[in-house]
Amino acid sequence: MNTCSSKHLVLVGMMGAGKSSVGRMLARKLDRPLLDSDELIEQRTGRTVREIWASDGEAAFRALETETLIDALESDEPSVVAAAGGVVLSEANRAALAASDAHVVWLLADVELLVERVKNGMHRPLLDEDPEGTLRAMHDDREALYQEVADAIVSVDHRSVHDVTQAVLRCAG
Ligand code: S3P
């Protein structure tokens, strides 16, 4: 399989769209490392996303998110990158994605599905109150931004992780 042999494959999308689980399967199939933004932030700082958010605030967390994205894009080894959901909020991040030769795939999901999936998301302090309303507002705010960075869009509704992975491989090949 010659799927983007020289490029990073970057998954973007909302919380609960399946970036981490699809990323894991893609990494296995492509025999590439998986660079999962939230995990890398937790490894680097020795703190959970929730702890960083609570003690340092959102701006500090977003700065770590940017650092992690840039490092991932600059890494020499072609990788699968599961970007954090908020990565598209920053213009600098969007520019970094556009300037890189990464192939960016937006995992698009209905808000109903996201609500169902994020029920036990410990690393998602933004969803502590009114998860459904928050996800809807976020989706509306971010839709155009995901669209802006995406080279391809894969719908995840009514699809297993395996099927989504296959669809990403098809459209990234
Ligand atoms: C966020 C998404 C989360 C995590 C943090 C903020 C967002 O990551 O980084 O809670 O703003 O969309 P996942 O997209 O991996 O859930």
mmCIF file of C-alpha atoms and ligand atoms in Angstrom:
data_model
loop_
_atom_site.group_PDB
_atom_site.id
_atom_site.type_symbol
_atom_site.label_atom_id
_atom_site.label_comp_id
_atom_site.label_asym_id
_atom_site.label_seq_id
_atom_site.Cartn_x
_atom_site.Cartn_y
_atom_site.Cartn_z
ATOM 1 C CA MET A 1 0.000 0.000 0.000
ATOM 2 C CA ASN A 2 1.507 3.350 -0.960
ATOM 3 C CA THR A 3 -0.786 5.477 1.144
ATOM 4 C CA CYS A 4 0.873 8.880 1.430
ATOM 5 C CA SER A 5 4.267 7.248 1.874
ATOM 6 C CA SER A 6 6.098 10.491 2.440
ATOM 7 C CA LYS A 7 3.398 12.383 4.266
ATOM 8 C CA HIS A 8 1.973 12.489 7.707
ATOM 9 C CA LEU A 9 -1.646 11.490 7.859
ATOM 10 C CA VAL A 10 -3.452 13.888 10.187
ATOM 11 C CA LEU A 11 -6.929 13.228 11.585
ATOM 12 C CA VAL A 12 -8.961 16.224 12.659
ATOM 13 C CA GLY A 13 -12.506 16.483 13.924
ATOM 14 C CA MET A 14 -14.663 16.963 16.950
ATOM 15 C CA MET A 15 -14.288 15.242 20.300
ATOM 16 C CA GLY A 16 -15.803 11.796 19.959
ATOM 17 C CA ALA A 17 -15.370 11.558 16.190
ATOM 18 C CA GLY A 18 -12.947 8.667 16.694
ATOM 19 C CA LYS A 19 -9.583 10.273 15.923
ATOM 20 C CA SER A 20 -7.725 8.211 18.527
ATOM 21 C CA SER A 21 -9.310 4.850 17.799
ATOM 22 C CA VAL A 22 -9.162 5.265 14.017
ATOM 23 C CA GLY A 23 -5.648 6.676 14.403
ATOM 24 C CA ARG A 24 -4.565 3.551 16.302
ATOM 25 C CA MET A 25 -5.896 1.250 13.600
ATOM 26 C CA LEU A 26 -4.399 3.347 10.793
ATOM 27 C CA ALA A 27 -1.026 3.378 12.522
ATOM 28 C CA ARG A 28 -1.129 -0.412 12.824
ATOM 29 C CA LYS A 29 -2.139 -0.915 9.210
ATOM 30 C CA LEU A 30 0.411 1.540 7.853
ATOM 31 C CA ASP A 31 3.097 0.477 10.324
ATOM 32 C CA ARG A 32 3.618 4.039 11.433
ATOM 33 C CA PRO A 33 3.829 5.665 14.829
ATOM 34 C CA LEU A 34 0.667 7.228 16.185
ATOM 35 C CA LEU A 35 1.137 10.737 17.536
ATOM 36 C CA ASP A 36 -1.932 11.392 19.635
ATOM 37 C CA SER A 37 -2.052 15.021 20.713
ATOM 38 C CA ASP A 38 -3.732 14.664 24.111
ATOM 39 C CA GLU A 39 -1.591 11.664 25.026
ATOM 40 C CA LEU A 40 1.597 13.466 24.051
ATOM 41 C CA ILE A 41 0.595 16.505 26.078
ATOM 42 C CA GLU A 42 -0.040 14.286 29.099
ATOM 43 C CA GLN A 43 3.295 12.486 28.642
ATOM 44 C CA ARG A 44 5.211 15.730 28.249
ATOM 45 C CA THR A 45 3.724 17.537 31.173
ATOM 46 C CA GLY A 46 3.129 14.574 33.478
ATOM 47 C CA ARG A 47 -0.346 15.984 34.022
ATOM 48 C CA THR A 48 -3.741 15.137 32.656
ATOM 49 C CA VAL A 49 -5.543 17.399 30.191
ATOM 50 C CA ARG A 50 -8.058 18.096 32.934
ATOM 51 C CA GLU A 51 -5.359 19.092 35.424
ATOM 52 C CA ILE A 52 -3.666 21.425 32.940
ATOM 53 C CA TRP A 53 -7.005 22.982 32.089
ATOM 54 C CA ALA A 54 -7.915 23.473 35.759
ATOM 55 C CA SER A 55 -4.593 24.830 36.969
ATOM 56 C CA ASP A 56 -3.253 26.756 33.959
ATOM 57 C CA GLY A 57 -6.376 27.509 31.944
ATOM 58 C CA GLU A 58 -7.431 27.028 28.350
ATOM 59 C CA ALA A 59 -4.843 29.353 26.798
ATOM 60 C CA ALA A 60 -1.984 27.374 28.348
ATOM 61 C CA PHE A 61 -3.533 24.136 27.130
ATOM 62 C CA ARG A 62 -3.957 25.523 23.610
ATOM 63 C CA ALA A 63 -0.285 26.551 23.559
ATOM 64 C CA LEU A 64 0.682 22.948 24.381
ATOM 65 C CA GLU A 65 -1.687 21.756 21.668
ATOM 66 C CA THR A 66 0.112 23.983 19.131
ATOM 67 C CA GLU A 67 3.547 22.852 20.287
ATOM 68 C CA THR A 68 2.510 19.222 19.935
ATOM 69 C CA LEU A 69 1.058 19.737 16.467
ATOM 70 C CA ILE A 70 4.149 21.541 15.192
ATOM 71 C CA ASP A 71 6.457 18.856 16.619
ATOM 72 C CA ALA A 72 4.346 16.149 15.022
ATOM 73 C CA LEU A 73 4.351 17.871 11.629
ATOM 74 C CA GLU A 74 8.105 18.367 11.853
ATOM 75 C CA SER A 75 8.889 14.796 12.802
ATOM 76 C CA ASP A 76 10.907 13.017 10.131
ATOM 77 C CA GLU A 77 9.138 9.708 10.341
ATOM 78 C CA PRO A 78 5.851 9.584 8.398
ATOM 79 C CA SER A 79 3.266 9.246 11.148
ATOM 80 C CA VAL A 80 -0.408 9.131 11.855
ATOM 81 C CA VAL A 81 -1.367 12.210 13.859
ATOM 82 C CA ALA A 82 -4.542 12.265 15.939
ATOM 83 C CA ALA A 83 -4.851 16.017 16.422
ATOM 84 C CA ALA A 84 -6.821 17.335 19.367
ATOM 85 C CA GLY A 85 -10.299 18.557 18.491
ATOM 86 C CA GLY A 86 -9.475 22.201 19.118
ATOM 87 C CA VAL A 87 -6.421 22.309 16.923
ATOM 88 C CA VAL A 88 -8.208 24.164 14.122
ATOM 89 C CA LEU A 89 -9.127 27.090 16.353
ATOM 90 C CA SER A 90 -5.732 28.684 15.982
ATOM 91 C CA GLU A 91 -4.913 30.401 12.733
ATOM 92 C CA ALA A 92 -1.259 29.481 13.246
ATOM 93 C CA ASN A 93 -2.174 25.808 13.521
ATOM 94 C CA ARG A 94 -4.276 25.974 10.378
ATOM 95 C CA ALA A 95 -1.403 27.683 8.550
ATOM 96 C CA ALA A 96 1.033 25.020 9.795
ATOM 97 C CA LEU A 97 -1.244 22.290 8.464
ATOM 98 C CA ALA A 98 -1.578 24.051 5.112
ATOM 99 C CA ALA A 99 2.174 24.615 4.837
ATOM 100 C CA SER A 100 3.042 21.024 5.679
ATOM 101 C CA ASP A 101 2.810 18.193 3.190
ATOM 102 C CA ALA A 102 0.529 16.330 5.570
ATOM 103 C CA HIS A 103 -2.632 14.748 4.291
ATOM 104 C CA VAL A 104 -5.435 16.012 6.521
ATOM 105 C CA VAL A 105 -8.621 14.000 6.913
ATOM 106 C CA TRP A 106 -11.640 15.398 8.712
ATOM 107 C CA LEU A 107 -13.636 12.737 10.538
ATOM 108 C CA LEU A 108 -17.117 14.163 10.302
ATOM 109 C CA ALA A 109 -19.824 13.011 12.713
ATOM 110 C CA ASP A 110 -23.403 13.924 13.523
ATOM 111 C CA VAL A 111 -23.657 15.752 16.819
ATOM 112 C CA GLU A 112 -26.033 13.031 18.123
ATOM 113 C CA LEU A 113 -23.292 10.461 17.694
ATOM 114 C CA LEU A 114 -20.728 12.684 19.408
ATOM 115 C CA VAL A 115 -23.045 13.196 22.381
ATOM 116 C CA GLU A 116 -23.475 9.442 22.718
ATOM 117 C CA ARG A 117 -19.750 8.837 22.606
ATOM 118 C CA VAL A 118 -18.364 11.523 24.870
ATOM 119 C CA LYS A 119 -20.326 10.560 27.956
ATOM 120 C CA ASN A 120 -17.272 9.405 29.873
ATOM 121 C CA GLY A 121 -14.584 11.678 28.492
ATOM 122 C CA MET A 122 -12.401 12.517 31.463
ATOM 123 C CA HIS A 123 -10.057 14.589 29.300
ATOM 124 C CA ARG A 124 -12.862 16.824 28.092
ATOM 125 C CA PRO A 125 -13.431 19.528 30.679
ATOM 126 C CA LEU A 126 -15.267 21.641 28.104
ATOM 127 C CA LEU A 127 -18.111 19.148 28.225
ATOM 128 C CA ASP A 128 -18.654 19.101 31.986
ATOM 129 C CA GLU A 129 -21.830 21.142 31.621
ATOM 130 C CA ASP A 130 -24.447 20.702 28.912
ATOM 131 C CA PRO A 131 -22.401 18.397 26.664
ATOM 132 C CA GLU A 132 -25.016 18.365 23.930
ATOM 133 C CA GLY A 133 -25.434 22.141 23.716
ATOM 134 C CA THR A 134 -21.686 22.636 23.910
ATOM 135 C CA LEU A 135 -20.985 20.106 21.187
ATOM 136 C CA ARG A 136 -23.608 21.663 18.922
ATOM 137 C CA ALA A 137 -22.171 25.142 19.380
ATOM 138 C CA MET A 138 -18.639 23.843 18.869
ATOM 139 C CA HIS A 139 -19.627 21.987 15.741
ATOM 140 C CA ASP A 140 -21.209 25.139 14.320
ATOM 141 C CA ASP A 141 -18.187 27.257 15.240
ATOM 142 C CA ARG A 142 -15.634 24.827 13.919
ATOM 143 C CA GLU A 143 -17.235 23.295 10.854
ATOM 144 C CA ALA A 144 -15.761 25.834 8.444
ATOM 145 C CA LEU A 145 -12.366 25.531 10.091
ATOM 146 C CA TYR A 146 -12.217 21.751 9.727
ATOM 147 C CA GLN A 147 -13.337 22.210 6.148
ATOM 148 C CA GLU A 148 -10.578 24.744 5.574
ATOM 149 C CA VAL A 149 -7.775 22.392 6.643
ATOM 150 C CA ALA A 150 -9.173 19.153 5.230
ATOM 151 C CA ASP A 151 -7.836 17.467 2.113
ATOM 152 C CA ALA A 152 -10.560 14.853 2.485
ATOM 153 C CA ILE A 153 -13.694 14.324 4.551
ATOM 154 C CA VAL A 154 -14.770 10.940 5.884
ATOM 155 C CA SER A 155 -18.156 10.519 7.485
ATOM 156 C CA VAL A 156 -18.059 8.283 10.548
ATOM 157 C CA ASP A 157 -21.815 7.923 11.088
ATOM 158 C CA HIS A 158 -23.036 4.315 11.139
ATOM 159 C CA ARG A 159 -19.529 3.036 10.478
ATOM 160 C CA SER A 160 -17.235 0.901 12.579
ATOM 161 C CA VAL A 161 -13.672 1.934 13.368
ATOM 162 C CA HIS A 162 -12.556 -0.611 10.803
ATOM 163 C CA ASP A 163 -14.811 0.832 8.082
ATOM 164 C CA VAL A 164 -13.748 4.396 8.829
ATOM 165 C CA THR A 165 -10.111 3.316 8.723
ATOM 166 C CA GLN A 166 -10.650 1.711 5.316
ATOM 167 C CA ALA A 167 -12.371 4.863 4.062
ATOM 168 C CA VAL A 168 -9.476 7.027 5.251
ATOM 169 C CA LEU A 169 -6.998 4.728 3.537
ATOM 170 C CA ARG A 170 -8.983 4.910 0.298
ATOM 171 C CA CYS A 171 -9.175 8.651 0.229
ATOM 172 C CA ALA A 172 -5.596 9.138 1.343
ATOM 173 C CA GLY A 173 -4.105 6.682 -1.123
HETATM 174 C C1 S3P B 1 -10.798 19.557 22.957
HETATM 175 C C2 S3P B 1 -10.679 18.240 22.577
HETATM 176 C C3 S3P B 1 -10.074 17.204 23.436
HETATM 177 C C4 S3P B 1 -9.065 17.819 24.408
HETATM 178 C C5 S3P B 1 -9.661 18.991 25.154
HETATM 179 C C6 S3P B 1 -10.226 20.074 24.216
HETATM 180 C C7 S3P B 1 -11.497 20.499 22.046
HETATM 181 O O1 S3P B 1 -9.409 16.260 22.621
HETATM 182 O O2 S3P B 1 -7.915 18.231 23.723
HETATM 183 O O3 S3P B 1 -10.666 18.503 25.985
HETATM 184 O O4 S3P B 1 -11.421 21.726 22.261
HETATM 185 O O5 S3P B 1 -12.139 20.031 21.075
HETATM 186 P P1 S3P B 1 -10.142 15.154 21.719
HETATM 187 O O6 S3P B 1 -10.596 15.815 20.465
HETATM 188 O O7 S3P B 1 -9.078 14.151 21.461
HETATM 189 O O8 S3P B 1 -11.262 14.620 22.528
#
